[in-house]
């Protein structure tokens, strides 16, 4: 639906705009251009870029800030090369046919999972990624295994599930974030930066609740009760996403050892604009990331009804307004290691 695409973009654009100042500041204060100003090419990548236009805004902002930094330090402006990364099934045709015509960079696509190596050693100067690193490479095996104590019967995520389920998800996240950071550690030049925007949960209770996934689960359960989908289908769905806490991010950076955590802060939550309720905005945002998976699992015919009831339920939840998570801005700098 068209309005949904518009909503997703508006919401994400809000967060990217909120991160804009932080990125400008990061480039002005933390990017070590003396380490690589002899190279005339500055390479940027957006990991999990989707199809635009948010990626174009983010990339342009980075390039403008880098240009300013080179000029202010008396260097001539480098040439820019931008690598747009997403899964191979991403619609790269739409992405590349809508590249801004006035762009001053060379553009290339990198269709591959960012959990694996993507670039030659020490070739990237700035990594950007927004709303993508929460995706897991797979649902943890144990939660699908009927003989395991972590079998997640009747639930679609770790929220409100047994502690074993959460522990399996947390272990899968740790594996994924370690692969992600290890690959980037090889690829990013010393003095280069990585800016990550990701939904998070607060530090705190060991077995977190997540209103959003619980609401999804309740919509699916209602549909199963009405016979629209089978209970077995609900039992076999588990969402491959994980909302890490700031402490978990810190621990992952420490395990990796090649980056310094320069900044980590919660971005201010945008109030929905116009006639869009928060439930509408969030359900459309989640639909952008998960529609394909829901279609594969339940079939296309239930999708509109599911997301419609999801947004209505989200709107009904007053506790939801206070939120139990947010978006985290993380700035990492590649440091020299012995
Ligand atoms: C919610 S969208 C965010 C899109 C865009 N970054 C933005 O902020 O507007 C998440 C994107 O991350 C991509 N993604 C998820 N896991 C990925 C992975 N392992 N490797 C590459 N891309 C991934 C998805 O395909 C999707 O396009």
Short mmCIF file of N, CA, C and O and ligand atoms in Angstrom, two decimals, residues 12 16 46-51 54-55 85-87 90 112-115 128-132 134-137 285 288-289, ligand 1:
data_model
loop_
_atom_site.label_atom_id
_atom_site.label_comp_id
_atom_site.label_asym_id
_atom_site.label_seq_id
_atom_site.Cartn_x
_atom_site.Cartn_y
_atom_site.Cartn_z
N UNK A 12 11.43 6.53 9.31
CA UNK A 12 12.87 6.28 9.30
C UNK A 12 13.62 7.57 9.03
O UNK A 12 14.67 7.82 9.58
N UNK A 16 16.74 9.20 10.99
CA UNK A 16 18.00 9.52 10.30
C UNK A 16 18.29 11.01 10.47
O UNK A 16 19.43 11.42 10.69
N UNK A 46 26.56 1.78 3.03
CA UNK A 46 25.33 1.70 3.84
C UNK A 46 24.92 0.23 3.84
O UNK A 46 24.56 -0.33 2.80
N UNK A 47 24.96 -0.39 5.02
CA UNK A 47 24.66 -1.82 5.14
C UNK A 47 23.18 -2.01 5.48
O UNK A 47 22.69 -1.45 6.45
N UNK A 48 22.47 -2.81 4.66
CA UNK A 48 21.03 -2.98 4.84
C UNK A 48 20.32 -1.73 4.36
O UNK A 48 19.46 -1.15 5.03
N UNK A 49 20.68 -1.28 3.13
CA UNK A 49 20.24 0.03 2.63
C UNK A 49 18.80 0.02 2.13
O UNK A 49 18.21 1.08 1.94
N UNK A 50 18.23 -1.17 1.85
CA UNK A 50 16.89 -1.29 1.26
C UNK A 50 16.86 -0.62 -0.12
O UNK A 50 17.86 -0.66 -0.83
N UNK A 51 15.76 0.05 -0.46
CA UNK A 51 15.62 0.52 -1.85
C UNK A 51 15.65 2.04 -1.97
O UNK A 51 15.41 2.59 -3.04
N UNK A 54 15.76 6.69 1.89
CA UNK A 54 16.49 7.05 3.13
C UNK A 54 18.00 6.91 2.97
O UNK A 54 18.76 7.73 3.47
N UNK A 55 18.42 5.86 2.27
CA UNK A 55 19.86 5.64 2.11
C UNK A 55 20.53 6.80 1.38
O UNK A 55 21.64 7.20 1.71
N UNK A 85 24.65 -1.83 0.23
CA UNK A 85 24.57 -3.27 0.55
C UNK A 85 23.18 -3.66 1.05
O UNK A 85 22.54 -2.94 1.81
N UNK A 86 22.75 -4.83 0.62
CA UNK A 86 21.56 -5.46 1.21
C UNK A 86 21.61 -6.93 0.77
O UNK A 86 22.51 -7.34 0.03
N UNK A 87 20.63 -7.72 1.21
CA UNK A 87 20.53 -9.11 0.74
C UNK A 87 20.38 -9.12 -0.78
O UNK A 87 19.83 -8.17 -1.36
N UNK A 90 17.09 -8.08 -2.32
CA UNK A 90 16.64 -6.68 -2.26
C UNK A 90 16.41 -6.17 -3.68
O UNK A 90 17.06 -6.63 -4.63
N UNK A 112 24.81 -9.06 -0.54
CA UNK A 112 25.34 -10.16 0.30
C UNK A 112 25.00 -9.85 1.76
O UNK A 112 24.77 -8.69 2.10
N UNK A 113 24.96 -10.87 2.59
CA UNK A 113 24.67 -10.60 4.01
C UNK A 113 25.83 -9.87 4.67
O UNK A 113 26.99 -10.24 4.49
N UNK A 114 25.49 -8.87 5.47
CA UNK A 114 26.55 -8.14 6.17
C UNK A 114 27.14 -8.92 7.34
O UNK A 114 28.03 -8.45 8.02
N UNK A 115 26.64 -10.12 7.58
CA UNK A 115 27.28 -10.94 8.61
C UNK A 115 28.55 -11.60 8.08
O UNK A 115 29.27 -12.25 8.82
N UNK A 128 27.87 3.04 7.49
CA UNK A 128 26.60 3.50 8.06
C UNK A 128 25.62 2.34 7.99
O UNK A 128 25.63 1.58 7.03
N UNK A 129 24.78 2.19 9.01
CA UNK A 129 23.72 1.18 8.92
C UNK A 129 22.57 1.62 9.82
O UNK A 129 22.78 2.03 10.96
N UNK A 130 21.34 1.59 9.28
CA UNK A 130 20.20 1.98 10.11
C UNK A 130 19.09 0.95 10.03
O UNK A 130 18.72 0.48 8.96
N UNK A 131 18.59 0.58 11.20
CA UNK A 131 17.47 -0.35 11.36
C UNK A 131 17.67 -1.67 10.65
O UNK A 131 16.74 -2.22 10.06
N UNK A 132 18.87 -2.19 10.69
CA UNK A 132 19.15 -3.45 10.01
C UNK A 132 19.85 -4.46 10.92
O UNK A 132 19.61 -5.67 10.82
N UNK A 134 19.44 -5.33 13.86
CA UNK A 134 18.59 -6.12 14.77
C UNK A 134 18.17 -7.45 14.12
O UNK A 134 17.67 -8.36 14.80
N UNK A 135 18.35 -7.57 12.79
CA UNK A 135 17.95 -8.81 12.08
C UNK A 135 18.96 -9.91 12.36
O UNK A 135 20.16 -9.70 12.19
N UNK A 136 18.46 -11.06 12.75
CA UNK A 136 19.35 -12.21 12.97
C UNK A 136 19.51 -12.98 11.67
O UNK A 136 18.62 -12.96 10.81
N UNK A 137 20.62 -13.69 11.54
CA UNK A 137 20.85 -14.46 10.31
C UNK A 137 19.90 -15.66 10.27
O UNK A 137 19.61 -16.19 9.21
N UNK A 285 6.12 0.33 9.61
CA UNK A 285 7.58 0.18 9.67
C UNK A 285 7.96 -1.30 9.79
O UNK A 285 8.84 -1.81 9.09
N UNK A 288 7.43 -3.21 6.65
CA UNK A 288 8.52 -3.05 5.66
C UNK A 288 9.58 -4.12 5.85
O UNK A 288 10.08 -4.69 4.88
N UNK A 289 9.92 -4.37 7.10
CA UNK A 289 10.99 -5.32 7.35
C UNK A 289 10.54 -6.77 7.34
O UNK A 289 11.34 -7.66 7.08
C1 LIG B 1 13.89 -1.95 8.13
S1 LIG B 1 14.89 -1.98 6.70
C2 LIG B 1 15.85 -0.49 6.90
C3 LIG B 1 16.25 0.11 5.59
C4 LIG B 1 17.15 1.36 5.63
N1 LIG B 1 18.42 1.08 6.25
C5 LIG B 1 16.48 2.53 6.32
O1 LIG B 1 16.91 2.88 7.44
O2 LIG B 1 15.54 3.07 5.74
C6 LIG B 1 16.12 -3.26 7.05
C7 LIG B 1 16.97 -3.63 5.84
O3 LIG B 1 18.08 -4.41 6.28
C8 LIG B 1 18.27 -5.47 5.37
N2 LIG B 1 19.02 -6.56 6.02
C9 LIG B 1 18.61 -7.30 7.09
N3 LIG B 1 19.55 -8.23 7.39
C10 LIG B 1 20.56 -8.06 6.49
C11 LIG B 1 21.80 -8.73 6.29
N4 LIG B 1 22.19 -9.75 7.07
N5 LIG B 1 22.60 -8.30 5.29
C12 LIG B 1 22.22 -7.26 4.49
N6 LIG B 1 21.04 -6.59 4.64
C13 LIG B 1 20.22 -6.99 5.63
C14 LIG B 1 16.86 -5.85 4.96
O4 LIG B 1 16.86 -6.60 3.76
C15 LIG B 1 16.20 -4.48 4.83
O5 LIG B 1 16.36 -3.94 3.55
#
